[in-house]
Amino acid sequence: MSRYWSDHVADLSPYTPGEQPRLDNLLKLNTNEHPFGPSPRVLAAIKAATNDNLRLYPDNDAMALRQTVSTLHGVDTAQVFPGNGSDEVLAHIFNGLFRHGDRPLVMPDITYSFYRTYCKLYGIACQTIPLADDYSIRVSDYAGVQPAKPAGIIFSNPNAPTGIALSLADIRVIALANPDVPVVVDEAYVDFGASSAIALLSECPNLVVVHTLSKSRSLAGLRVGYAVASKEIVDGLMRIKDSFNSYPLDSLAQVGAVAALQDTAYFDETRNAVIRLREALTQQLKTLGFQVLPSQANFVFARHSEHDAAALSRMLRAHGILVRHFSIARIDQFLRITIGTQADSDRLCNTLSEILLKTH
Ligand SMILES: *Cc1c(COP(=O)(O)O)cnc(C)c1O
C-alpha cells in the first residue's frame, strides 16, 4: 500500500493466474494451454512480417483479422470486436456494457474468477446464482432473474472450471428471457465440443459471444481474442477501446491470428486430437477412482473420494506436475487438469497411482 495510490487500488482483488515456473522436466497441466503448437502457417506469417515495417503502427482496427473472423462465423465485419486476449475484450465489455449504477451483474457462483475481478475494478455489484448439485447451470434460474433488470448476465460455455456445457437451446432461453440486458457467453473452450451461440445472434440481439485464440488455436502467447455481437454493441466497445488504447493488437499478433484462423485443417486435426485425449484421460482417471465431470473443454475437473485435492495437488507438484486447485467452497475437492499429450496423461496417471498407493 502506498500513499501515492488512488483510493480504489487497495480494494481490488486481482486475478491469480496459474503459475508459470521455469523448471526442468515440468509437466504443465494447470493453465489449459494446448499440448500441440500453433499452426506452422502462423509461425511462417509472423516470420514474414518481422521486418522494417515494424516501425509503423499496426492497423488500429485490425481489419484483416475482423474480416477473417466475419468469414469464419458468417457475420458482418462490423459485428467483430478484437482485443489483446479475450481478457481484454471482457474488460471492455464490463466497462462498456455492465456499469448501470446499483444494478448487479448476474453470474453463476462457480465460473471464471476473472469476472469478479472486473466487477471490483469497475465498481459493478455482482449477484451469483448457485450451480445445481451436479455442477451444471440451471437454465430456469436465469429465465426469471431477480431483480428483473440486472446490469447483465455472464457465464462461460463450456463453464470454467467445470467443463460442463449448455446446449444452444438453453442459451436461447436465457437470452430471450432477458431481452433488455446484455447476455455475455464466454466461449473460450467452445471448440472442444460445445456449439457456438454466434448462431443465435440474428434472433437474440442482446447476445455477446467472446472467443480466444489462446486455447483451441494454441496461441496463448500471442494474446488475441474477439467478441461477436450486434453492430451497435460493437460500436460501443470500439468507443471504449479507442478511449483506452487504439492499438491493442500488434502487427505480428494480427498476421499470426489471421493465419491461425485460416488454417482450418490444422485446427480440426489438433482439436479433435485433444477431444480424443480428453476421453482417454477421463477413462484413465476413472480407473484410478476419480469422479470426472462430463467435460466439453480441453481440461477435466475431477475429484477422488478418498484423497484431499489440495494434498494431491501438492504431491503432484513435488513430482514436477502442475494441476490447478481452487480453494473455493463447493469445488475445493476438485482438481482441474489440462489435457496434454498421451505421454503427459500416462506420466500423470502413473504418478497419481503411486501417490494413491503410498498415501492409502
Ligand atoms: C483462458 C480463458 C480466458 C482468457 O483468454 P485470453 O484470451 O488468453 O485472455 C477467458 N475466459 C475463460 C473462461 C478462459 O478460460
Tab-separated table of C-alpha atoms and ligand atoms in Angstrom:
chain	number	residue	atom	x	y	z
A	1	MET	CA	0.000	0.000	0.000
A	2	SER	CA	1.443	3.365	-0.967
A	3	ARG	CA	0.135	6.813	-0.176
A	4	TYR	CA	0.508	7.530	-3.904
A	5	TRP	CA	-2.152	5.003	-4.888
A	6	SER	CA	-5.656	6.109	-5.877
A	7	ASP	CA	-8.174	5.071	-3.210
A	8	HIS	CA	-9.728	2.165	-5.120
A	9	VAL	CA	-6.434	0.294	-5.680
A	10	ALA	CA	-6.267	-1.213	-2.195
A	11	ASP	CA	-9.758	-2.695	-2.645
A	12	LEU	CA	-9.056	-4.539	-5.919
A	13	SER	CA	-8.973	-8.373	-5.938
A	14	PRO	CA	-6.515	-9.146	-8.763
A	15	TYR	CA	-6.882	-12.421	-10.657
A	16	THR	CA	-4.346	-15.111	-9.738
A	17	PRO	CA	-3.152	-16.866	-12.906
A	18	GLY	CA	-1.881	-20.457	-12.800
A	19	GLU	CA	1.847	-20.447	-12.086
A	20	GLN	CA	4.369	-20.458	-14.949
A	21	PRO	CA	7.574	-21.698	-13.295
A	22	ARG	CA	10.647	-22.462	-15.388
A	23	LEU	CA	11.685	-25.879	-14.134
A	24	ASP	CA	13.275	-28.823	-15.919
A	25	ASN	CA	11.050	-31.761	-16.780
A	26	LEU	CA	7.995	-29.830	-15.668
A	27	LEU	CA	4.586	-31.058	-16.824
A	28	LYS	CA	2.252	-28.066	-17.007
A	29	LEU	CA	-1.371	-29.143	-16.819
A	30	ASN	CA	-2.524	-26.063	-14.902
A	31	THR	CA	-3.388	-23.271	-17.374
A	32	ASN	CA	-5.239	-25.022	-20.207
A	33	GLU	CA	-2.568	-24.386	-22.814
A	34	HIS	CA	-2.745	-26.555	-25.938
A	35	PRO	CA	-0.391	-29.586	-25.945
A	36	PHE	CA	0.439	-29.111	-29.648
A	37	GLY	CA	1.989	-25.952	-31.065
A	38	PRO	CA	0.188	-23.428	-33.255
A	39	SER	CA	-0.247	-23.998	-36.985
A	40	PRO	CA	3.090	-23.834	-38.863
A	41	ARG	CA	1.412	-21.201	-41.049
A	42	VAL	CA	1.238	-18.903	-38.026
A	43	LEU	CA	4.981	-19.082	-37.467
A	44	ALA	CA	5.649	-18.507	-41.173
A	45	ALA	CA	3.336	-15.472	-41.272
A	46	ILE	CA	4.937	-13.929	-38.188
A	47	LYS	CA	8.443	-14.505	-39.570
A	48	ALA	CA	7.468	-12.949	-42.896
A	49	ALA	CA	6.082	-9.890	-41.096
A	50	THR	CA	9.174	-9.482	-38.930
A	51	ASN	CA	10.753	-6.701	-40.963
A	52	ASP	CA	11.258	-2.925	-41.176
A	53	ASN	CA	7.517	-2.350	-41.269
A	54	LEU	CA	7.575	-2.807	-37.506
A	55	ARG	CA	8.480	0.894	-37.387
A	56	LEU	CA	4.852	1.591	-38.402
A	57	TYR	CA	1.869	1.500	-36.073
A	58	PRO	CA	-0.352	-1.539	-36.631
A	59	ASP	CA	-3.826	-1.306	-38.165
A	60	ASN	CA	-5.749	0.202	-35.228
A	61	ASP	CA	-8.973	-1.575	-36.229
A	62	ALA	CA	-7.337	-4.912	-37.163
A	63	MET	CA	-9.461	-5.039	-40.326
A	64	ALA	CA	-7.825	-8.138	-41.854
A	65	LEU	CA	-8.439	-10.040	-38.618
A	66	ARG	CA	-12.022	-8.809	-38.334
A	67	GLN	CA	-12.683	-9.831	-41.937
A	68	THR	CA	-11.252	-13.291	-41.313
A	69	VAL	CA	-13.435	-13.697	-38.210
A	70	SER	CA	-16.501	-12.452	-40.090
A	71	THR	CA	-15.957	-15.012	-42.867
A	72	LEU	CA	-15.342	-17.778	-40.330
A	73	HIS	CA	-18.584	-17.153	-38.435
A	74	GLY	CA	-20.786	-15.749	-41.224
A	75	VAL	CA	-21.294	-12.345	-39.598
A	76	ASP	CA	-20.616	-8.764	-40.663
A	77	THR	CA	-17.139	-7.295	-40.130
A	78	ALA	CA	-18.804	-4.545	-38.079
A	79	GLN	CA	-20.000	-7.240	-35.649
A	80	VAL	CA	-16.464	-8.264	-34.682
A	81	PHE	CA	-14.612	-6.638	-31.771
A	82	PRO	CA	-10.940	-7.713	-31.499
A	83	GLY	CA	-8.724	-7.358	-28.444
A	84	ASN	CA	-5.445	-8.199	-26.739
A	85	GLY	CA	-6.577	-11.586	-25.485
A	86	SER	CA	-10.187	-12.234	-24.576
A	87	ASP	CA	-9.448	-10.987	-21.053
A	88	GLU	CA	-9.061	-7.504	-22.504
A	89	VAL	CA	-12.207	-7.951	-24.597
A	90	LEU	CA	-14.045	-8.977	-21.406
A	91	ALA	CA	-12.656	-5.957	-19.517
A	92	HIS	CA	-14.062	-3.610	-22.170
A	93	ILE	CA	-17.386	-5.466	-22.060
A	94	PHE	CA	-17.604	-4.977	-18.272
A	95	ASN	CA	-16.682	-1.315	-18.638
A	96	GLY	CA	-18.938	-0.619	-21.609
A	97	LEU	CA	-22.000	-2.807	-21.019
A	98	PHE	CA	-22.318	-3.628	-17.301
A	99	ARG	CA	-21.929	-0.297	-15.489
A	100	HIS	CA	-25.507	0.676	-14.617
A	101	GLY	CA	-25.474	2.168	-11.119
A	102	ASP	CA	-26.539	-0.339	-8.466
A	103	ARG	CA	-27.925	-2.910	-10.894
A	104	PRO	CA	-25.982	-6.143	-10.293
A	105	LEU	CA	-24.326	-8.372	-12.851
A	106	VAL	CA	-25.710	-11.920	-12.638
A	107	MET	CA	-23.362	-14.924	-12.928
A	108	PRO	CA	-23.018	-18.497	-11.620
A	109	ASP	CA	-21.338	-18.912	-8.201
A	110	ILE	CA	-18.748	-21.165	-9.852
A	111	THR	CA	-17.390	-19.694	-13.090
A	112	TYR	CA	-14.304	-17.912	-14.488
A	113	SER	CA	-12.972	-15.994	-11.490
A	114	PHE	CA	-11.834	-13.013	-13.561
A	115	TYR	CA	-15.472	-11.848	-13.767
A	116	ARG	CA	-15.431	-10.902	-10.079
A	117	THR	CA	-12.088	-9.166	-10.526
A	118	TYR	CA	-13.572	-6.959	-13.260
A	119	CYS	CA	-16.645	-6.249	-11.094
A	120	LYS	CA	-14.294	-4.853	-8.434
A	121	LEU	CA	-12.247	-2.905	-10.963
A	122	TYR	CA	-15.298	-1.213	-12.458
A	123	GLY	CA	-17.441	-0.923	-9.321
A	124	ILE	CA	-20.131	-3.335	-10.549
A	125	ALA	CA	-22.302	-5.177	-7.996
A	126	CYS	CA	-22.303	-8.923	-8.504
A	127	GLN	CA	-25.142	-11.371	-7.871
A	128	THR	CA	-24.287	-15.059	-8.011
A	129	ILE	CA	-26.640	-17.969	-8.690
A	130	PRO	CA	-25.516	-21.364	-7.329
A	131	LEU	CA	-24.869	-24.119	-9.840
A	132	ALA	CA	-27.114	-27.187	-9.497
A	133	ASP	CA	-25.865	-30.118	-7.379
A	134	ASP	CA	-24.402	-31.750	-10.497
A	135	TYR	CA	-22.420	-28.507	-11.137
A	136	SER	CA	-24.466	-27.571	-14.207
A	137	ILE	CA	-26.026	-24.162	-14.850
A	138	ARG	CA	-29.781	-24.457	-14.154
A	139	VAL	CA	-31.398	-22.580	-17.029
A	140	SER	CA	-34.659	-21.835	-15.216
A	141	ASP	CA	-32.681	-19.799	-12.628
A	142	TYR	CA	-31.727	-17.383	-15.417
A	143	ALA	CA	-35.133	-17.197	-17.062
A	144	GLY	CA	-36.767	-15.201	-14.289
A	145	VAL	CA	-33.805	-13.338	-12.820
A	146	GLN	CA	-34.447	-11.046	-9.832
A	147	PRO	CA	-34.065	-8.069	-9.999
A	148	ALA	CA	-35.974	-8.147	-13.250
A	149	LYS	CA	-33.423	-5.855	-14.853
A	150	PRO	CA	-29.868	-6.714	-13.801
A	151	ALA	CA	-26.867	-4.973	-15.384
A	152	GLY	CA	-26.340	-8.084	-17.456
A	153	ILE	CA	-25.703	-11.817	-17.337
A	154	ILE	CA	-22.371	-13.543	-17.940
A	155	PHE	CA	-21.204	-17.173	-17.902
A	156	SER	CA	-18.666	-19.329	-19.709
A	157	ASN	CA	-19.847	-22.071	-22.049
A	158	PRO	CA	-18.448	-24.662	-21.511
A	159	ASN	CA	-18.299	-23.376	-17.961
A	160	ALA	CA	-14.947	-22.980	-16.245
A	161	PRO	CA	-13.645	-24.766	-14.297
A	162	THR	CA	-16.328	-27.476	-14.518
A	163	GLY	CA	-16.093	-28.090	-18.289
A	164	ILE	CA	-19.863	-28.659	-18.451
A	165	ALA	CA	-21.620	-27.108	-21.468
A	166	LEU	CA	-25.121	-25.758	-22.030
A	167	SER	CA	-26.955	-26.501	-25.284
A	168	LEU	CA	-27.806	-23.742	-27.760
A	169	ALA	CA	-31.490	-24.274	-26.933
A	170	ASP	CA	-30.713	-23.465	-23.277
A	171	ILE	CA	-28.700	-20.347	-24.143
A	172	ARG	CA	-31.532	-19.220	-26.407
A	173	VAL	CA	-33.970	-19.493	-23.483
A	174	ILE	CA	-31.709	-17.356	-21.271
A	175	ALA	CA	-31.157	-14.706	-23.964
A	176	LEU	CA	-34.835	-14.462	-24.936
A	177	ALA	CA	-35.930	-14.265	-21.279
A	178	ASN	CA	-33.694	-11.217	-20.714
A	179	PRO	CA	-34.160	-9.117	-23.865
A	180	ASP	CA	-33.345	-5.801	-22.160
A	181	VAL	CA	-29.888	-6.703	-20.855
A	182	PRO	CA	-26.680	-7.965	-22.467
A	183	VAL	CA	-26.127	-11.719	-22.093
A	184	VAL	CA	-22.425	-12.469	-22.490
A	185	VAL	CA	-21.314	-16.018	-23.331
A	186	ASP	CA	-17.582	-16.576	-22.875
A	187	GLU	CA	-16.763	-19.379	-25.309
A	188	ALA	CA	-13.051	-19.795	-24.511
A	189	TYR	CA	-13.408	-23.609	-24.782
A	190	VAL	CA	-16.290	-23.925	-27.255
A	191	ASP	CA	-14.177	-25.551	-29.994
A	192	PHE	CA	-13.618	-28.669	-27.878
A	193	GLY	CA	-17.187	-29.907	-28.174
A	194	ALA	CA	-19.881	-27.292	-27.482
A	195	SER	CA	-21.870	-25.215	-30.014
A	196	SER	CA	-21.279	-21.509	-30.508
A	197	ALA	CA	-24.049	-19.075	-29.595
A	198	ILE	CA	-22.974	-16.952	-32.583
A	199	ALA	CA	-25.661	-18.970	-34.413
A	200	LEU	CA	-28.289	-17.261	-32.195
A	201	LEU	CA	-27.187	-13.661	-32.834
A	202	SER	CA	-29.746	-12.830	-35.520
A	203	GLU	CA	-32.533	-13.956	-33.197
A	204	CYS	CA	-31.031	-12.582	-29.953
A	205	PRO	CA	-29.503	-9.112	-30.459
A	206	ASN	CA	-28.637	-8.918	-26.733
A	207	LEU	CA	-26.088	-11.751	-27.029
A	208	VAL	CA	-22.349	-11.070	-26.901
A	209	VAL	CA	-20.116	-14.065	-27.693
A	210	VAL	CA	-16.447	-13.990	-26.685
A	211	HIS	CA	-13.724	-16.143	-28.268
A	212	THR	CA	-9.989	-16.521	-27.679
A	213	LEU	CA	-7.129	-17.868	-29.784
A	214	SER	CA	-5.327	-18.923	-26.582
A	215	LYS	CA	-6.893	-22.347	-26.209
A	216	SER	CA	-8.100	-24.129	-29.362
A	217	ARG	CA	-5.692	-22.208	-31.649
A	218	SER	CA	-2.738	-22.808	-29.338
A	219	LEU	CA	-1.756	-19.121	-29.237
A	220	ALA	CA	-1.879	-18.144	-25.564
A	221	GLY	CA	1.433	-16.309	-26.047
A	222	LEU	CA	0.147	-14.108	-28.877
A	223	ARG	CA	-2.732	-12.511	-26.903
A	224	VAL	CA	-5.652	-12.387	-29.326
A	225	GLY	CA	-9.367	-12.635	-28.630
A	226	TYR	CA	-12.571	-11.164	-30.007
A	227	ALA	CA	-16.248	-10.648	-29.338
A	228	VAL	CA	-19.055	-11.124	-31.852
A	229	ALA	CA	-22.227	-9.119	-31.226
A	230	SER	CA	-24.612	-6.677	-32.911
A	231	LYS	CA	-23.037	-3.758	-34.749
A	232	GLU	CA	-24.495	-1.363	-32.144
A	233	ILE	CA	-22.839	-3.220	-29.268
A	234	VAL	CA	-19.522	-3.417	-31.149
A	235	ASP	CA	-19.714	0.347	-31.856
A	236	GLY	CA	-19.919	0.933	-28.096
A	237	LEU	CA	-16.999	-1.386	-27.371
A	238	MET	CA	-14.939	0.407	-30.052
A	239	ARG	CA	-15.617	3.694	-28.259
A	240	ILE	CA	-14.224	2.145	-25.062
A	241	LYS	CA	-11.179	0.692	-26.845
A	242	ASP	CA	-10.350	3.996	-28.521
A	243	SER	CA	-10.621	5.755	-25.176
A	244	PHE	CA	-8.099	3.328	-23.674
A	245	ASN	CA	-5.625	2.016	-26.284
A	246	SER	CA	-6.140	2.408	-30.035
A	247	TYR	CA	-3.534	-0.255	-30.846
A	248	PRO	CA	-4.244	-3.237	-28.589
A	249	LEU	CA	-3.076	-5.776	-31.192
A	250	ASP	CA	0.476	-5.509	-32.507
A	251	SER	CA	1.203	-6.188	-36.201
A	252	LEU	CA	2.661	-9.650	-35.581
A	253	ALA	CA	-0.324	-10.718	-33.493
A	254	GLN	CA	-2.661	-9.571	-36.266
A	255	VAL	CA	-0.943	-11.557	-39.045
A	256	GLY	CA	-0.463	-14.586	-36.789
A	257	ALA	CA	-4.114	-14.613	-35.780
A	258	VAL	CA	-5.305	-14.386	-39.388
A	259	ALA	CA	-3.062	-17.314	-40.373
A	260	ALA	CA	-4.314	-19.384	-37.429
A	261	LEU	CA	-7.991	-18.801	-38.216
A	262	GLN	CA	-7.436	-19.619	-41.905
A	263	ASP	CA	-5.738	-22.974	-41.267
A	264	THR	CA	-8.935	-24.924	-40.713
A	265	ALA	CA	-7.339	-28.313	-41.488
A	266	TYR	CA	-4.719	-27.950	-38.733
A	267	PHE	CA	-7.364	-26.596	-36.367
A	268	ASP	CA	-9.710	-29.549	-36.874
A	269	GLU	CA	-6.923	-32.094	-36.637
A	270	THR	CA	-5.497	-30.722	-33.384
A	271	ARG	CA	-8.765	-30.028	-31.612
A	272	ASN	CA	-10.065	-33.483	-32.496
A	273	ALA	CA	-6.855	-34.950	-31.094
A	274	VAL	CA	-7.427	-33.041	-27.833
A	275	ILE	CA	-11.027	-34.298	-27.670
A	276	ARG	CA	-9.846	-37.923	-28.106
A	277	LEU	CA	-7.144	-37.413	-25.465
A	278	ARG	CA	-9.761	-35.949	-23.097
A	279	GLU	CA	-11.955	-39.024	-23.426
A	280	ALA	CA	-8.946	-41.300	-22.879
A	281	LEU	CA	-7.740	-39.367	-19.802
A	282	THR	CA	-11.265	-39.399	-18.378
A	283	GLN	CA	-11.245	-43.202	-18.543
A	284	GLN	CA	-7.735	-43.432	-17.044
A	285	LEU	CA	-8.747	-41.175	-14.133
A	286	LYS	CA	-11.955	-43.123	-13.510
A	287	THR	CA	-9.897	-46.310	-13.304
A	288	LEU	CA	-7.855	-44.619	-10.553
A	289	GLY	CA	-11.050	-43.919	-8.600
A	290	PHE	CA	-11.725	-40.340	-9.647
A	291	GLN	CA	-15.127	-38.886	-10.374
A	292	VAL	CA	-14.772	-36.822	-13.566
A	293	LEU	CA	-17.380	-34.240	-14.569
A	294	PRO	CA	-18.525	-34.525	-18.218
A	295	SER	CA	-16.199	-32.070	-19.990
A	296	GLN	CA	-16.589	-30.351	-23.356
A	297	ALA	CA	-13.351	-28.398	-22.798
A	298	ASN	CA	-9.595	-29.037	-23.023
A	299	PHE	CA	-9.443	-29.903	-19.331
A	300	VAL	CA	-11.210	-32.224	-16.925
A	301	PHE	CA	-12.497	-31.434	-13.450
A	302	ALA	CA	-12.029	-34.448	-11.206
A	303	ARG	CA	-12.189	-35.439	-7.543
A	304	HIS	CA	-11.180	-38.508	-5.570
A	305	SER	CA	-13.489	-39.766	-2.830
A	306	GLU	CA	-10.611	-40.779	-0.526
A	307	HIS	CA	-7.893	-38.202	-1.167
A	308	ASP	CA	-7.830	-34.486	-0.404
A	309	ALA	CA	-7.451	-32.448	-3.585
A	310	ALA	CA	-5.073	-29.839	-2.117
A	311	ALA	CA	-2.804	-32.630	-0.839
A	312	LEU	CA	-2.888	-34.406	-4.217
A	313	SER	CA	-2.025	-31.165	-5.976
A	314	ARG	CA	0.963	-30.609	-3.630
A	315	MET	CA	2.235	-34.153	-4.111
A	316	LEU	CA	1.916	-33.911	-7.887
A	317	ARG	CA	3.862	-30.662	-7.761
A	318	ALA	CA	6.632	-32.417	-5.845
A	319	HIS	CA	6.822	-34.767	-8.858
A	320	GLY	CA	7.039	-31.824	-11.277
A	321	ILE	CA	3.398	-31.992	-12.376
A	322	LEU	CA	1.268	-28.860	-12.091
A	323	VAL	CA	-2.538	-29.048	-11.988
A	324	ARG	CA	-4.931	-26.362	-10.804
A	325	HIS	CA	-6.602	-26.477	-7.407
A	326	PHE	CA	-9.066	-23.797	-6.258
A	327	SER	CA	-9.577	-23.178	-2.536
A	328	ILE	CA	-13.185	-22.205	-3.161
A	329	ALA	CA	-16.238	-23.603	-1.353
A	330	ARG	CA	-18.012	-26.436	-3.227
A	331	ILE	CA	-15.079	-27.136	-5.548
A	332	ASP	CA	-12.144	-27.414	-3.141
A	333	GLN	CA	-12.049	-31.210	-3.529
A	334	PHE	CA	-11.600	-30.994	-7.309
A	335	LEU	CA	-8.504	-30.773	-9.476
A	336	ARG	CA	-8.640	-29.057	-12.859
A	337	ILE	CA	-6.343	-30.950	-15.187
A	338	THR	CA	-5.452	-29.654	-18.652
A	339	ILE	CA	-5.449	-32.221	-21.470
A	340	GLY	CA	-1.879	-32.937	-22.555
A	341	THR	CA	-0.383	-35.467	-24.963
A	342	GLN	CA	-0.840	-39.206	-24.370
A	343	ALA	CA	2.650	-39.284	-22.834
A	344	ASP	CA	1.592	-36.452	-20.482
A	345	SER	CA	-1.547	-38.358	-19.453
A	346	ASP	CA	0.491	-41.501	-18.838
A	347	ARG	CA	3.031	-39.655	-16.689
A	348	LEU	CA	0.205	-38.003	-14.735
A	349	CYS	CA	-1.672	-41.261	-14.154
A	350	ASN	CA	1.427	-43.279	-13.270
A	351	THR	CA	2.417	-40.629	-10.731
A	352	LEU	CA	-1.121	-40.452	-9.361
A	353	SER	CA	-1.318	-44.201	-8.952
A	354	GLU	CA	1.986	-44.180	-6.986
A	355	ILE	CA	0.718	-41.347	-4.779
A	356	LEU	CA	-2.631	-43.047	-4.176
A	357	LEU	CA	-0.962	-46.320	-3.176
A	358	LYS	CA	1.554	-44.652	-0.833
A	359	THR	CA	-0.953	-42.485	0.962
A	360	HIS	CA	-3.595	-45.157	1.466
B	1	LIG	C1	-8.467	-18.693	-20.806
B	1	LIG	C2	-9.781	-18.008	-20.599
B	1	LIG	C3	-9.972	-16.677	-20.974
B	1	LIG	C4	-8.835	-15.766	-21.353
B	1	LIG	O1	-8.270	-15.983	-22.512
B	1	LIG	P1	-7.184	-14.996	-23.110
B	1	LIG	O2	-7.688	-14.785	-24.474
B	1	LIG	O3	-5.911	-15.752	-23.036
B	1	LIG	O4	-7.159	-13.720	-22.316
B	1	LIG	C5	-11.233	-16.132	-20.880
B	1	LIG	N1	-12.265	-16.834	-20.369
B	1	LIG	C6	-12.106	-18.095	-19.957
B	1	LIG	C7	-13.271	-18.819	-19.389
B	1	LIG	C8	-10.858	-18.713	-20.036
B	1	LIG	O5	-10.689	-19.948	-19.584
